[in-house]
Amino acid sequence: MSWNRPLVLGIETSCDDTACAVVDGTGRVLSSVVSSQLKAHRPYGGVVPEIASREHLQSWPQVSRKALEQAEIELSEIDAVAATRGPGLIGSLLVGLSLGRAIAFALRRPFHGMHHLEGHLFSPFLGTDRCQDASAIPAAFIGLVVSGGHASILEVRDDTIRSLVETRDDAMGEVFDKVGKRLGLPYPQGPRLDVLAERGDESHFRFSVPRQQDEPFFSFSGLKSQALRQIEKLEEQDLLPRRSANDAPVEDLPRPALDLLSGFRRAAVGQILDRLERLHTERRFVDLAVSGGVAANRLLRRELEPWAEKRGVTLRLVPLVYASDNAAMIAFAALERERRGMPDDPRAVVASRIPFAS
Ligand code: KG4
Ligand code: ZN
């Protein structure tokens, strides 16, 4: 297996996935290992921060060993280390960042403290094959990042990254998870909600898309409230069994609930398309890169393709393996930061929120 320098070791522990990866100088992912903590958090229906930190500490030796083995390299061959410094859960971030800084110190190599969103932002350019170079990244492009913690449209131009649209309240994945949880779907609810929504008829429930004002923004909490109210109505009408807190999670749902989820998903995706359309009318961008866990959403992927094609926009949808949190995207973003000559603070400490501006 041939590779090019520099070899970057990526570490990502911002939430509930312990991830380690090795990416080479041309953006080839030599290895990307993600250890999920699903089992540990599932009994609680969501991520428990305290448990997440412990799980990261426990999984790290195995995850990092596997990443080096799969890449067929020794730790001493690593040229730089990059770890997520935020945003995320403080305890979780501290584990990955401390490990990363310690490794970089021991190897006497540079360390990059990375913004989690920056990792997602460049991930659509990663190749899916182990021997594949990453695609060339345009000097300027628009990035849509939709995940459990974010709904953002960012503009990358040379060495600056600027936020254009942010959510005023909930993130997109967050509302998928909350609506799914209310219906009793097991954690993480977003992907399951997506699968169930495929079987519903979206025309039965109409949800409104919040009106855009002068300042562009996303807002998903109104949609969440509308969906939760509709669920309550279905229960009152005995079209959906009532649930109590201790009930076991459900795998399937009756027809009216499927229709509701379908309409809900349509409205959420509709809001994304509405904001992109406005932005495109305003600035006629030609490159769009879509990333984050919610970029795996079936309807979103289906809708974006014809939308982009019709407008002559080159669309890069993140490969499904790199949609949810992983460390390859963190290592790759560090490489990209170096390539673009963007400033970096090797002494960066963790932060649960970091404004996205550079
Ligand atoms: O990027 P990610 O792994 O973690 C964060 O940075 O937040 O995104 C996880 C989020 C979760 O909210 C999950 O439910 C959501 O992405 N998600 C989906 C789908 N797959 C994952 N939401 C809707 N449809 C999907 N297919
Ligand atoms: Zn993420």
Tab-separated table of C-alpha atoms and ligand atoms in Angstrom, residues 116 120 147-149 173-174 176-177 188 190-191 194 292-294 296-297 323-325, ligand 1:
chain	number	residue	atom	x	y	z
A	116	HIS	CA	-15.926	19.611	14.370
A	120	HIS	CA	-17.927	17.732	8.196
A	147	SER	CA	-26.262	16.956	11.848
A	148	GLY	CA	-27.461	16.213	15.357
A	149	GLY	CA	-25.967	19.479	16.579
A	173	GLY	CA	-30.990	15.870	13.392
A	174	GLU	CA	-32.106	16.872	16.872
A	176	PHE	CA	-35.681	13.976	13.924
A	177	ASP	CA	-34.399	12.344	17.103
A	188	PRO	CA	-30.592	7.092	17.249
A	190	GLY	CA	-33.151	9.909	12.831
A	191	PRO	CA	-32.143	7.047	10.513
A	194	ASP	CA	-36.159	8.160	7.658
A	292	GLY	CA	-23.260	15.711	8.436
A	293	GLY	CA	-25.281	12.794	9.791
A	294	VAL	CA	-28.545	14.093	8.299
A	296	ALA	CA	-27.637	10.423	4.903
A	297	ASN	CA	-31.353	11.255	4.749
A	323	ALA	CA	-21.803	11.213	6.843
A	324	SER	CA	-21.892	10.574	10.569
A	325	ASP	CA	-19.030	11.383	12.914
B	1	KG4	O1	-22.979	14.185	12.229
B	1	KG4	P1	-23.553	13.297	13.258
B	1	KG4	O2	-23.091	11.865	13.304
B	1	KG4	O3	-23.291	13.849	14.684
B	1	KG4	C1	-23.332	15.203	14.985
B	1	KG4	O4	-22.338	15.912	14.706
B	1	KG4	O5	-24.396	15.614	15.505
B	1	KG4	O6	-25.132	13.353	13.088
B	1	KG4	C2	-25.987	12.563	13.866
B	1	KG4	C3	-27.414	12.991	13.582
B	1	KG4	C4	-28.406	12.344	14.531
B	1	KG4	O7	-29.316	13.349	14.969
B	1	KG4	C5	-29.097	11.328	13.641
B	1	KG4	O8	-30.406	11.018	14.057
B	1	KG4	C6	-29.089	12.047	12.314
B	1	KG4	O9	-27.795	12.626	12.256
B	1	KG4	N1	-29.310	11.150	11.168
B	1	KG4	C7	-30.377	11.223	10.343
B	1	KG4	C8	-30.215	10.195	9.387
B	1	KG4	N2	-29.058	9.514	9.676
B	1	KG4	C9	-28.514	10.128	10.772
B	1	KG4	N3	-31.406	12.074	10.321
B	1	KG4	C10	-32.313	11.919	9.342
B	1	KG4	N4	-32.243	10.954	8.395
B	1	KG4	C11	-31.214	10.073	8.381
B	1	KG4	N5	-31.143	9.125	7.444
